[in-house]
Coordinates of N, CA and C in Angstrom, one line a residue:
X1 N 10.5 -9.5 28.3 CA 11.2 -8.5 27.8 C 10.9 -8.6 26.4
X2 N 10.7 -9.7 25.6 CA 10.7 -10.0 24.2 C 9.4 -9.6 23.7
X3 N 8.4 -10.3 25.0 CA 7.1 -9.6 24.1 C 6.6 -8.4 24.3
X4 N 7.5 -7.4 25.4 CA 7.0 -6.0 25.2 C 8.0 -5.6 23.9
X5 N 9.0 -6.0 23.1 CA 9.3 -5.3 22.3 C 8.9 -5.8 21.2
X6 N 8.3 -7.0 21.0 CA 7.6 -7.4 19.9 C 6.3 -6.5 19.9
X7 N 5.7 -6.3 21.1 CA 4.4 -5.6 21.0 C 4.7 -4.1 20.4
X8 N 5.7 -3.7 21.0 CA 6.0 -2.3 20.5 C 6.6 -1.9 19.0
X9 N 7.1 -3.1 18.5 CA 7.4 -2.8 17.1 C 6.3 -3.1 16.4
X10 N 5.5 -3.9 16.8 CA 4.4 -4.7 15.7 C 4.6 -6.1 15.4
X11 N 5.6 -6.6 16.0 CA 6.0 -8.0 15.6 C 5.0 -9.0 15.9
X12 N 4.4 -10.1 15.3 CA 3.5 -11.1 15.9 C 4.1 -11.8 16.8
X13 N 3.2 -11.8 17.9 CA 3.4 -12.9 19.3 C 2.8 -14.0 19.0
X14 N 3.5 -15.4 18.9 CA 3.1 -16.3 19.1 C 1.7 -16.8 18.5
X15 N 1.4 -16.2 17.1 CA 0.6 -16.8 16.3 C 0.7 -18.2 15.6
X16 N -0.4 -19.0 16.2 CA -0.4 -20.2 15.2 C -1.3 -20.3 14.1
X17 N -0.7 -20.9 13.1 CA -1.2 -21.1 11.3 C -1.7 -22.2 11.5
X18 N -2.9 -22.6 11.3 CA -3.7 -23.5 10.9 C -3.5 -24.4 9.6
X19 N -2.8 -25.5 9.7 CA -2.2 -26.2 8.3 C -3.7 -26.2 7.4
X20 N -4.8 -26.7 8.0 CA -5.9 -26.9 7.0 C -6.6 -25.8 6.7
X21 N -6.4 -24.3 6.9 CA -6.7 -23.1 6.6 C -7.1 -23.3 5.0
X22 N -8.5 -23.0 4.8 CA -8.5 -22.9 3.0 C -7.8 -22.0 2.3
X23 N -8.0 -20.6 2.9 CA -6.9 -19.7 2.3 C -5.6 -19.9 2.2
X24 N -5.0 -20.3 3.1 CA -3.9 -20.9 2.8 C -3.4 -22.2 2.0
X25 N -4.3 -22.9 2.1 CA -4.3 -24.0 0.9 C -4.5 -23.7 -0.4
X26 N -5.4 -22.7 -0.6 CA -5.6 -22.2 -1.9 C -4.5 -21.2 -2.3
X27 N -3.9 -20.6 -1.5 CA -2.5 -19.7 -1.8 C -1.6 -20.3 -2.1
X28 N -1.0 -21.7 -1.5 CA -0.4 -22.5 -1.7 C -0.5 -23.1 -3.3
X29 N -1.6 -23.3 -3.6 CA -1.9 -23.9 -4.8 C -1.7 -23.0 -6.2
X30 N -1.8 -22.0 -5.9 CA -1.7 -20.7 -6.6 C -0.1 -20.6 -7.0
X31 N 0.6 -20.8 -6.0 CA 1.7 -20.3 -6.0 C 2.7 -21.5 -6.6
X32 N 2.2 -22.8 -6.6 CA 2.6 -24.4 -7.2 C 2.5 -24.1 -8.7
X33 N 1.1 -23.5 -9.2 CA 0.9 -23.4 -10.6 C 1.6 -22.5 -11.3
X34 N 1.9 -21.0 -10.4 CA 2.5 -20.6 -10.9 C 4.4 -20.7 -11.0
X35 N 4.4 -21.6 -9.8 CA 6.0 -22.0 -10.4 C 5.9 -23.0 -11.3
X36 N 4.9 -23.6 -11.7 CA 5.2 -24.7 -12.8 C 5.5 -23.8 -14.0
X37 N 4.8 -22.9 -14.2 CA 5.0 -21.8 -15.2 C 6.2 -21.3 -15.5
X38 N 7.0 -20.5 -14.6 CA 8.0 -20.3 -14.3 C 8.8 -21.2 -14.8
X39 N 8.9 -22.5 -14.3 CA 10.2 -23.7 -14.8 C 10.0 -24.1 -16.3
X40 N 8.5 -24.0 -16.8 CA 8.3 -24.3 -18.1 C 8.9 -22.9 -19.0
X41 N 8.8 -21.7 -18.6 CA 9.6 -20.6 -19.2 C 10.8 -20.9 -19.1
X42 N 11.4 -21.0 -17.9 CA 12.8 -21.3 -17.8 C 13.6 -22.1 -19.1
X43 N 12.9 -23.2 -19.0 CA 13.2 -24.4 -19.7 C 13.1 -24.2 -21.2
X44 N 12.3 -23.3 -21.7 CA 12.0 -22.8 -22.7 C 13.2 -21.7 -23.1
X45 N 13.5 -21.1 -22.3 CA 14.7 -20.2 -22.6 C 16.0 -20.7 -22.8
X46 N 16.4 -21.7 -22.1 CA 17.6 -22.3 -22.1 C 17.7 -22.9 -23.4
X47 N 16.6 -23.5 -23.9 CA 16.5 -24.3 -25.3 C 16.9 -22.9 -26.4
X48 N 16.2 -22.0 -26.2 CA 16.3 -20.8 -27.1 C 17.7 -20.5 -27.0
X49 N 18.4 -20.3 -26.1 CA 19.7 -19.8 -25.7 C 20.7 -21.1 -26.3
X50 N 20.4 -22.3 -26.1 CA 21.4 -23.2 -26.9 C 21.3 -22.8 -28.2
X51 N 20.1 -22.8 -29.1 CA 20.1 -22.6 -30.6 C 20.6 -21.4 -30.9
X52 N 20.7 -20.1 -29.9 CA 21.2 -19.1 -30.5 C 22.8 -19.1 -30.4
X53 N 23.0 -20.1 -29.3 CA 24.8 -20.3 -29.5 C 25.0 -20.8 -30.8
X54 N 24.7 -21.8 -31.0 CA 24.9 -22.6 -32.4 C 24.7 -21.7 -33.6
X55 N 23.8 -20.6 -33.7 CA 23.8 -19.6 -34.9 C 25.2 -18.9 -34.5
X56 N 25.3 -18.3 -33.5 CA 26.6 -17.5 -33.2 C 27.4 -18.1 -33.7
X57 N 28.0 -19.2 -33.2 CA 29.1 -20.1 -33.6 C 29.2 -20.1 -35.5
X58 N 28.3 -20.7 -36.0 CA 28.2 -20.8 -37.2 C 28.5 -19.1 -38.1
X59 N 28.0 -18.1 -37.5 CA 27.9 -17.1 -38.0 C 29.5 -16.2 -37.8
X60 N 29.8 -16.6 -36.7 CA 31.4 -16.6 -36.5 C 32.2 -16.7 -37.1
X61 N 32.3 -18.4 -37.8 CA 33.0 -19.1 -38.5 C 32.8 -18.5 -40.0
X62 N 31.5 -18.2 -40.4 CA 31.6 -17.6 -41.6 C 32.1 -16.3 -41.8
X63 N 32.0 -15.2 -40.8 CA 32.7 -14.2 -40.5 C 34.2 -14.1 -40.7
X64 N 34.6 -15.1 -40.0 CA 36.4 -15.1 -39.5 C 36.6 -15.6 -40.9
X65 N 36.0 -16.5 -41.7 CA 36.6 -17.1 -43.2 C 36.7 -16.1 -43.9
X66 N 35.2 -15.1 -44.1 CA 35.3 -14.0 -45.3 C 36.5 -13.1 -44.7
X67 N 36.8 -12.4 -43.6 CA 38.1 -11.5 -43.1 C 39.0 -12.1 -43.7
X68 N 39.4 -13.9 -43.6 CA 40.8 -14.2 -43.9 C 40.9 -14.1 -45.3
X69 N 39.9 -14.4 -46.1 CA 40.1 -14.4 -47.5 C 40.3 -13.0 -48.1
X70 N 39.3 -12.1 -47.3 CA 39.4 -10.5 -48.1 C 41.1 -10.1 -47.5
X71 N 41.5 -10.6 -46.3 CA 43.1 -10.3 -46.1 C 44.1 -11.1 -46.9
X72 N 44.0 -12.0 -47.4 CA 44.5 -12.5 -48.2 C 44.5 -11.8 -49.4
X73 N 43.4 -11.4 -50.1 CA 43.4 -10.9 -51.6 C 44.1 -9.3 -51.5
X74 N 43.7 -8.8 -50.0 CA 44.5 -7.5 -49.9 C 46.0 -7.5 -49.7
X75 N 46.4 -8.2 -49.6 CA 47.7 -8.9 -49.3 C 48.3 -9.0 -50.8
X76 N 47.7 -9.8 -51.9 CA 47.9 -10.2 -53.1 C 47.9 -8.6 -53.9
X77 N 46.7 -8.1 -53.6 CA 46.9 -6.7 -54.4 C 48.2 -5.7 -54.2
X78 N 48.8 -5.6 -52.9 CA 49.5 -4.7 -52.2 C 50.6 -5.5 -52.8
X79 N 50.7 -6.4 -52.7 CA 52.1 -7.1 -53.3 C 52.4 -7.0 -55.3
X80 N 51.0 -7.1 -55.8 CA 51.1 -6.9 -57.0 C 51.2 -5.4 -57.4
X81 N 50.9 -4.2 -56.5 CA 51.1 -2.6 -56.7 C 52.7 -2.7 -56.2
X82 N 53.2 -3.1 -55.7 CA 54.7 -3.2 -55.4 C 55.4 -3.7 -56.3
X83 N 55.3 -4.5 -57.0 CA 55.5 -5.2 -58.2 C 56.5 -6.6 -57.5
X84 N 55.8 -7.3 -56.6 CA 56.3 -8.2 -55.9 C 56.2 -9.5 -57.0
X85 N 55.2 -9.6 -57.8 CA 54.9 -10.7 -58.6 C 55.2 -10.4 -60.0

């Protein structure tokens, strides 16, 4: 019954693959080489992401300090305008 279903659907029936097949070995070598490039690119992306995070942290601290300074200055100006000093 299984073989009939496989034949009707076009599934491969009992095909054996020779491990020493040259095309299989060549294809595997290409995949391994491509995978090495992918691993290197991912590690480069991780490094860039770490440096970007540190830059964002530094920029956030600078921006937050600027906002606090401006807020303190605005409070001082408003207080002077209403005669608090």
